[in-house]
């Protein structure tokens, strides 16, 4: 039995992925013998409804000055954050007297939009390499982990925030009570905290198990966020679904009683109950579906190997670390992974040690089959590769089922 990170109730894991490396720890050859792993298991707390990792590596192992994920690699995400920033500015009537804080601003993909509209803002970003890209864009960035003590420190030199934003960060942080206390401290009386993260409902519906890796300590739902907010005298006032990262949810939170609660919140909570996201059995069925995907994909890759087909992968995602290590995909099944991110190139994938090569070499490699690890960017990628893939080449996808196209 394990204690829930949110309400301290006991729970048991519903899936055990075995020993997993750090999802973003792409290594040089000489570093391969020194890989850190942790036992990756996931459970559901039937009391507060939070789905969570049983154990997570220390945060400094994941977020540091060599962090491999640069937000701005995707054009689609740049557009997404421009629309996000514009909608928040309009909703809260932001101007040059306002103050916006972003938790986990990475390379400044979101905040750069506020700077260009003359709206004062501050980024909090502990991974120094990505933070320095944001600083070069003219942003003020504090290179520390956000929590309640940092919120108090910020108030010594800044005003309270009209808006606190965070995208794909909250689900990374196990010390959620300190975060929500920090939000309570830093947010103006009529301010709003908006964050988005991969959505549990989509993960269960699509069986997108690869959203589970070291960084993602929580898979949120309206049910769990509503409960967590109530524990901090805060209130979930709106939810809006997003197509990003394979299906995300944007949650808006305000001080309790400060704003009207949208009917979207009640609707989504009811929908989640209908989907049985509040019942342990749903998670056990999820595990069965993941194992079926594993068996189908491994069977296919072995058949292709026996037929001497050339199989490569596209996108060295964090998600692919879960796929490769849980399914035991090795370089004899998937020759290499092509990726546009310089910091990942000419290194080896965590655990499975599949070579990661620069995207520029993808076409000349002349593959028969391309396993799409960056399936969440499928529209953008398949459009870009349409002509190349049309000539006797095939995509392999595995969410929600193994499929060849
Ligand atoms: N918001 C960006 C980046 C997401 S990656 C986007 O959506 O693309 C997650 C980021 O959260 C990393 O850059 C990591 O360094 C940062 N992070 C992790 N823990 C944090 C904390 N406690 N406070 C602030 N940022 C944190
Ligand atoms: P991302 O989807 O952000 O996933 P995760 O959160 O699981 O790490 O990662 C996308 C990866 O795919 C990133 O390493 C960049 C790469 N990529 C390409 O190589 N080409 C592309 O056209 C796109 C959109 C991404």
XYZ file of C-alpha atoms and ligand atoms in Angstrom:
456
model
C 0.000 0.000 0.000
C 1.114 3.543 -0.795
C -0.041 6.878 0.651
C -1.749 9.321 -1.718
C 0.321 12.470 -2.300
C -2.818 14.584 -2.020
C -5.032 13.142 0.739
C -2.740 10.536 2.371
C -5.233 7.666 1.856
C -3.822 4.221 1.051
C -3.935 2.890 -2.509
C -2.424 0.080 -4.604
C -0.885 0.504 -8.076
C -2.926 -0.611 -11.111
C 0.039 -0.828 -13.498
C 3.710 -1.648 -12.962
C 5.964 -0.513 -15.820
C 9.098 -1.943 -14.187
C 12.387 -0.059 -13.887
C 12.363 3.112 -15.980
C 15.093 5.610 -16.804
C 14.595 9.383 -16.810
C 12.458 9.975 -19.935
C 14.513 12.915 -21.195
C 17.949 11.542 -20.274
C 19.392 11.080 -23.768
C 22.953 9.861 -23.190
C 26.295 9.884 -24.918
C 27.922 6.478 -25.489
C 30.278 6.838 -22.524
C 27.334 7.594 -20.181
C 25.311 4.476 -21.039
C 26.621 2.333 -18.195
C 25.668 4.885 -15.596
C 21.921 5.177 -16.134
C 19.619 5.945 -13.223
C 16.339 4.038 -13.070
C 13.343 4.051 -10.744
C 10.412 1.604 -10.323
C 7.527 3.157 -12.281
C 4.110 2.187 -10.944
C 0.854 4.108 -11.190
C -2.135 4.075 -8.846
C -5.569 5.622 -8.349
C -6.659 7.071 -5.016
C -10.329 6.201 -4.629
C -10.727 8.870 -1.936
C -9.584 12.068 -3.721
C -9.625 10.518 -7.263
C -6.038 11.457 -8.081
C -4.121 9.179 -10.475
C -0.435 9.300 -9.595
C 2.997 7.742 -9.767
C 3.856 5.736 -6.684
C 7.446 6.946 -6.772
C 9.112 9.810 -8.649
C 12.826 10.599 -9.060
C 14.176 13.708 -7.278
C 13.301 16.844 -9.228
C 16.955 17.801 -9.772
C 17.451 14.588 -11.782
C 14.772 15.723 -14.248
C 15.045 19.526 -14.342
C 18.542 20.972 -14.601
C 20.870 22.932 -16.885
C 20.822 20.228 -19.578
C 17.028 19.754 -19.857
C 16.250 18.265 -23.274
C 12.753 19.644 -23.898
C 12.631 23.009 -25.659
C 8.989 24.090 -26.012
C 9.469 26.048 -29.222
C 10.403 23.033 -31.378
C 6.765 22.771 -32.429
C 5.281 25.462 -34.646
C 1.828 24.202 -33.657
C 2.566 24.791 -29.969
C 3.827 28.319 -30.713
C 0.487 29.090 -32.346
C -1.374 27.418 -29.497
C 0.349 29.576 -26.865
C -0.243 32.742 -28.917
C -3.995 31.992 -28.932
C -3.857 31.058 -25.226
C -2.103 34.368 -24.308
C -4.493 36.430 -26.435
C -7.562 34.821 -24.880
C -6.251 35.397 -21.329
C -5.403 39.063 -22.078
C -8.924 39.599 -23.341
C -10.637 37.691 -20.527
C -8.799 39.571 -17.753
C -8.514 42.922 -19.595
C -4.733 42.884 -19.149
C -2.718 46.051 -19.804
C 0.587 47.663 -18.849
C -0.482 47.816 -15.172
C -1.251 44.118 -14.942
C 1.083 41.334 -13.856
C 1.291 37.831 -15.317
C 3.341 34.993 -13.813
C 4.081 31.739 -15.625
C 5.213 28.641 -13.748
C 7.549 26.560 -15.950
C 7.954 29.086 -18.779
C 10.645 26.986 -20.497
C 12.080 28.931 -23.484
C 9.445 31.680 -23.218
C 7.038 30.220 -25.783
C 4.007 31.699 -23.948
C 5.361 34.805 -22.190
C 6.958 36.232 -25.348
C 3.394 37.123 -26.398
C 2.822 39.241 -23.271
C 6.110 41.113 -23.741
C 5.146 42.046 -27.265
C 1.796 43.378 -25.961
C 3.554 45.409 -23.236
C 2.039 43.400 -20.372
C 4.485 42.962 -17.440
C 5.292 39.324 -16.763
C 7.605 37.011 -14.868
C 8.674 33.446 -15.668
C 9.666 30.798 -13.143
C 11.864 28.161 -14.766
C 14.338 25.938 -12.868
C 15.962 24.353 -15.962
C 18.689 26.904 -16.654
C 19.447 26.052 -20.290
C 15.859 26.576 -21.450
C 15.406 29.551 -19.081
C 18.368 31.290 -20.707
C 16.601 31.150 -24.090
C 13.643 32.941 -22.467
C 15.949 35.536 -20.900
C 17.461 36.256 -24.302
C 13.951 37.068 -25.530
C 13.917 39.891 -22.931
C 11.906 38.044 -20.281
C 12.475 38.284 -16.543
C 12.971 34.703 -15.329
C 13.618 33.309 -11.849
C 15.570 30.063 -12.251
C 14.065 28.272 -9.247
C 11.343 25.735 -8.543
C 8.000 27.361 -7.775
C 6.493 26.593 -4.367
C 4.978 28.463 -1.403
C 8.305 29.932 -0.106
C 9.136 31.203 -3.615
C 5.677 32.806 -3.924
C 6.379 34.750 -0.697
C 9.802 35.763 -1.989
C 8.333 37.035 -5.275
C 5.930 39.281 -3.341
C 8.880 41.124 -1.765
C 9.763 42.595 -5.165
C 6.593 42.240 -7.262
C 2.877 42.905 -6.993
C 0.297 40.111 -6.717
C -0.585 38.480 -10.024
C -3.695 39.135 -12.104
C -3.049 35.869 -13.879
C -0.872 32.872 -13.057
C -0.355 30.523 -15.991
C 1.178 27.108 -16.341
C 1.185 24.587 -19.185
C 2.379 21.008 -18.932
C 4.053 21.732 -15.605
C 1.565 21.192 -12.756
C 1.325 17.471 -13.508
C 5.126 17.309 -13.017
C 5.091 18.487 -9.410
C 4.522 16.093 -6.488
C 4.428 18.839 -3.787
C 1.052 20.093 -4.999
C -0.031 21.476 -1.614
C 2.924 23.861 -1.547
C 2.080 24.885 -5.137
C -1.581 25.591 -4.337
C -0.566 27.479 -1.146
C 1.830 29.480 -3.343
C -0.985 30.265 -5.800
C -3.223 31.364 -2.914
C -0.433 33.708 -1.724
C 0.515 35.168 -5.107
C -2.911 35.583 -6.751
C -4.869 38.860 -6.524
C -8.354 38.615 -4.975
C -9.955 38.743 -8.428
C -7.080 36.990 -10.207
C -7.155 33.647 -11.976
C -4.804 30.696 -12.150
C -5.041 28.842 -15.467
C -3.159 25.666 -16.180
C -3.347 22.900 -18.755
C -2.031 19.367 -18.722
C -2.633 16.043 -20.506
C -6.153 14.983 -19.530
C -6.865 11.721 -17.729
C -10.179 11.221 -19.589
C -8.380 11.265 -22.956
C -5.573 9.041 -21.679
C -8.062 6.417 -20.537
C -10.215 6.724 -23.659
C -7.254 6.544 -26.093
C -5.133 4.213 -23.955
C -2.327 6.772 -24.326
C -0.293 5.101 -21.602
C 2.914 6.771 -22.876
C 1.794 10.004 -21.232
C 2.995 8.254 -18.091
C 6.705 8.801 -17.404
C 8.942 10.104 -14.626
C 7.983 13.771 -15.058
C 4.228 13.156 -15.084
C 3.570 12.410 -11.450
C -0.161 13.177 -11.824
C -2.817 12.533 -14.462
C -5.458 15.137 -13.648
C -9.230 15.133 -14.046
C -11.872 17.720 -13.115
C -12.776 15.416 -10.221
C -9.277 15.459 -8.730
C -8.576 19.151 -9.418
C -11.904 20.122 -7.897
C -11.043 18.198 -4.725
C -7.519 19.611 -4.563
C -8.738 23.211 -5.032
C -11.254 22.823 -2.215
C -8.470 21.743 0.135
C -6.882 25.211 -0.377
C -9.916 27.523 -0.261
C -9.630 27.830 -4.024
C -12.313 26.950 -6.582
C -12.302 25.291 -9.997
C -14.365 27.753 -12.064
C -13.887 26.549 -15.627
C -12.595 23.680 -17.749
C -11.912 23.750 -21.497
C -10.621 20.787 -23.447
C -7.599 21.229 -25.731
C -6.265 19.106 -28.583
C -2.633 19.625 -27.550
C -0.401 16.784 -26.308
C -2.860 14.175 -27.458
C -5.768 15.700 -25.515
C -5.358 18.133 -22.645
C -7.606 20.028 -20.244
C -7.313 23.694 -19.323
C -8.396 24.341 -15.719
C -9.213 27.841 -14.421
C -9.033 28.373 -10.669
C -9.962 31.412 -8.552
C -10.166 32.264 -4.876
C -13.203 30.512 -3.397
C -16.391 32.513 -4.029
C -14.598 35.190 -6.087
C -15.972 34.158 -9.497
C -18.955 32.371 -10.986
C -18.445 28.660 -11.586
C -19.078 27.741 -15.238
C -21.542 24.961 -16.012
C -18.669 23.326 -17.937
C -17.267 22.217 -14.573
C -20.433 20.376 -13.489
C -20.828 18.914 -16.975
C -17.289 17.525 -17.060
C -17.494 16.095 -13.552
C -20.714 14.279 -14.506
C -19.102 13.045 -17.716
C -16.126 11.715 -15.759
C -18.453 9.847 -13.433
C -20.235 8.340 -16.460
C -16.822 7.285 -17.829
C -16.231 5.718 -14.386
C -13.019 7.678 -13.822
C -13.921 7.532 -10.139
C -13.799 3.710 -10.083
C -10.743 1.509 -9.682
C -12.054 -1.058 -12.210
C -11.582 1.418 -15.111
C -7.865 1.536 -14.408
C -7.519 -2.234 -14.321
C -9.163 -2.446 -17.773
C -6.735 0.259 -18.978
C -3.811 -1.977 -17.987
C -5.237 -4.854 -20.044
C -5.507 -2.580 -23.087
C -1.898 -1.344 -22.689
C -0.668 -4.928 -22.604
C -2.625 -5.738 -25.780
C -0.908 -2.801 -27.567
C 2.454 -4.105 -26.314
C 1.820 -7.620 -27.608
C 0.565 -6.384 -31.012
C 3.419 -3.939 -31.572
C 6.154 -6.368 -30.582
C 4.641 -9.029 -32.835
C 4.581 -6.580 -35.766
C 8.138 -5.354 -35.210
C 9.422 -8.927 -35.043
C 7.609 -9.805 -38.279
C 9.115 -6.766 -40.011
C 12.560 -7.704 -38.719
C 12.150 -11.238 -40.075
C 11.062 -9.752 -43.428
C 14.230 -7.598 -43.386
C 12.255 -4.356 -43.518
C 13.946 -1.153 -42.473
C 12.086 0.293 -39.463
C 13.019 3.677 -38.006
C 11.207 5.962 -35.567
C 10.179 9.620 -35.730
C 10.362 11.955 -32.690
C 12.489 11.135 -29.651
C 9.667 12.047 -27.287
C 9.678 11.603 -23.534
C 6.662 9.374 -24.118
C 8.749 7.004 -26.233
C 10.896 6.166 -23.198
C 7.884 4.464 -21.616
C 7.053 2.639 -24.865
C 10.612 1.445 -25.530
C 11.325 0.321 -22.005
C 7.972 -1.257 -21.101
C 7.711 -3.014 -24.470
C 11.450 -3.813 -24.541
C 12.010 -2.329 -28.002
C 15.699 -2.603 -28.883
C 17.802 -1.257 -31.803
C 17.403 -4.574 -33.648
C 13.654 -3.836 -33.896
C 13.829 -0.066 -34.430
C 17.107 1.043 -35.981
C 17.149 4.679 -34.903
C 14.978 7.678 -34.027
C 15.054 10.883 -36.084
C 14.487 14.134 -34.187
C 14.862 17.869 -34.809
C 16.127 18.721 -31.285
C 19.922 19.294 -31.370
C 20.446 18.363 -27.688
C 18.995 14.863 -28.316
C 20.862 14.169 -31.556
C 23.802 11.767 -31.830
C 22.905 10.399 -28.411
C 21.124 7.231 -27.305
C 17.549 6.923 -26.101
C 17.102 6.336 -22.351
C 17.171 2.663 -21.356
C 16.601 1.164 -24.808
C 19.746 2.823 -26.242
C 18.304 3.389 -29.703
C 20.483 5.931 -31.570
C 18.900 9.372 -31.997
C 19.917 10.978 -35.295
C 19.392 14.444 -36.746
C 16.130 14.805 -38.618
C 18.083 16.030 -41.675
C 19.166 12.414 -42.274
C 15.635 10.968 -42.127
C 14.776 10.976 -45.835
C 18.109 9.698 -47.064
C 17.780 6.719 -44.648
C 15.086 5.398 -47.007
C 12.926 3.516 -44.449
C 10.156 1.015 -45.202
C 8.290 1.688 -41.944
C 8.318 4.706 -39.645
C 7.161 4.285 -36.060
C 5.613 7.602 -35.035
C 6.615 8.284 -31.437
C 5.540 11.953 -31.734
C 1.941 10.825 -32.442
C 0.610 13.936 -30.685
C 2.069 15.982 -33.567
C 0.714 13.558 -36.195
C -1.199 16.193 -38.184
C 1.819 18.517 -38.423
C 4.289 15.697 -39.161
C 2.191 13.660 -41.597
C 1.460 16.809 -43.600
C 5.177 17.638 -43.733
C 6.139 14.092 -44.824
C 3.152 13.384 -47.081
C 5.081 13.242 -50.375
C 8.020 11.313 -48.972
C 5.824 8.703 -47.273
C 3.550 8.194 -50.274
C 6.045 6.032 -52.154
C 5.818 2.571 -50.668
C 6.534 3.666 -47.117
C 4.279 3.234 -44.095
C 3.600 4.896 -40.769
C 3.170 2.686 -37.714
C 1.094 4.173 -34.895
C 0.056 2.499 -31.648
C -2.401 4.872 -29.964
C -5.224 3.813 -29.499
C -4.335 0.551 -31.344
C -1.445 -0.684 -33.448
C -2.071 0.553 -36.972
C -0.207 0.668 -40.291
C -1.048 3.417 -42.782
N 5.298 25.264 -20.348
C 6.141 24.630 -21.322
C 7.156 23.675 -20.710
C 6.650 22.365 -20.213
S 7.966 21.272 -19.734
C 5.324 23.954 -22.389
O 4.148 23.685 -22.197
O 5.879 23.639 -23.446
C 7.913 21.384 -17.979
C 8.711 22.540 -17.451
O 8.399 22.703 -16.066
C 10.218 22.342 -17.547
O 10.767 23.389 -18.277
C 10.655 22.308 -16.075
O 11.940 22.841 -15.871
C 9.565 23.107 -15.384
N 9.344 22.851 -13.938
C 9.383 21.669 -13.287
N 9.110 21.857 -11.978
C 8.845 23.166 -11.797
C 8.511 23.975 -10.666
N 8.356 23.480 -9.441
N 8.348 25.302 -10.867
C 8.497 25.843 -12.107
N 8.825 25.122 -13.213
C 8.997 23.807 -13.054
P 6.726 16.239 -27.530
O 5.563 15.926 -28.355
O 6.841 17.561 -26.927
O 6.689 15.145 -26.521
P 7.119 14.753 -25.081
O 6.373 15.691 -24.173
O 6.635 13.325 -25.030
O 8.611 14.868 -25.023
O 8.083 15.951 -28.329
C 8.154 16.022 -29.674
C 9.490 15.508 -30.108
O 9.414 15.268 -31.504
C 10.606 16.521 -29.896
O 11.781 15.857 -29.513
C 10.780 17.164 -31.277
C 10.355 16.060 -32.200
N 9.732 16.544 -33.438
C 10.386 16.301 -34.649
O 11.453 15.686 -34.685
N 9.796 16.756 -35.796
C 8.619 17.433 -35.782
O 8.124 17.839 -36.865
C 7.965 17.670 -34.528
C 6.648 18.390 -34.476
C 8.558 17.194 -33.378
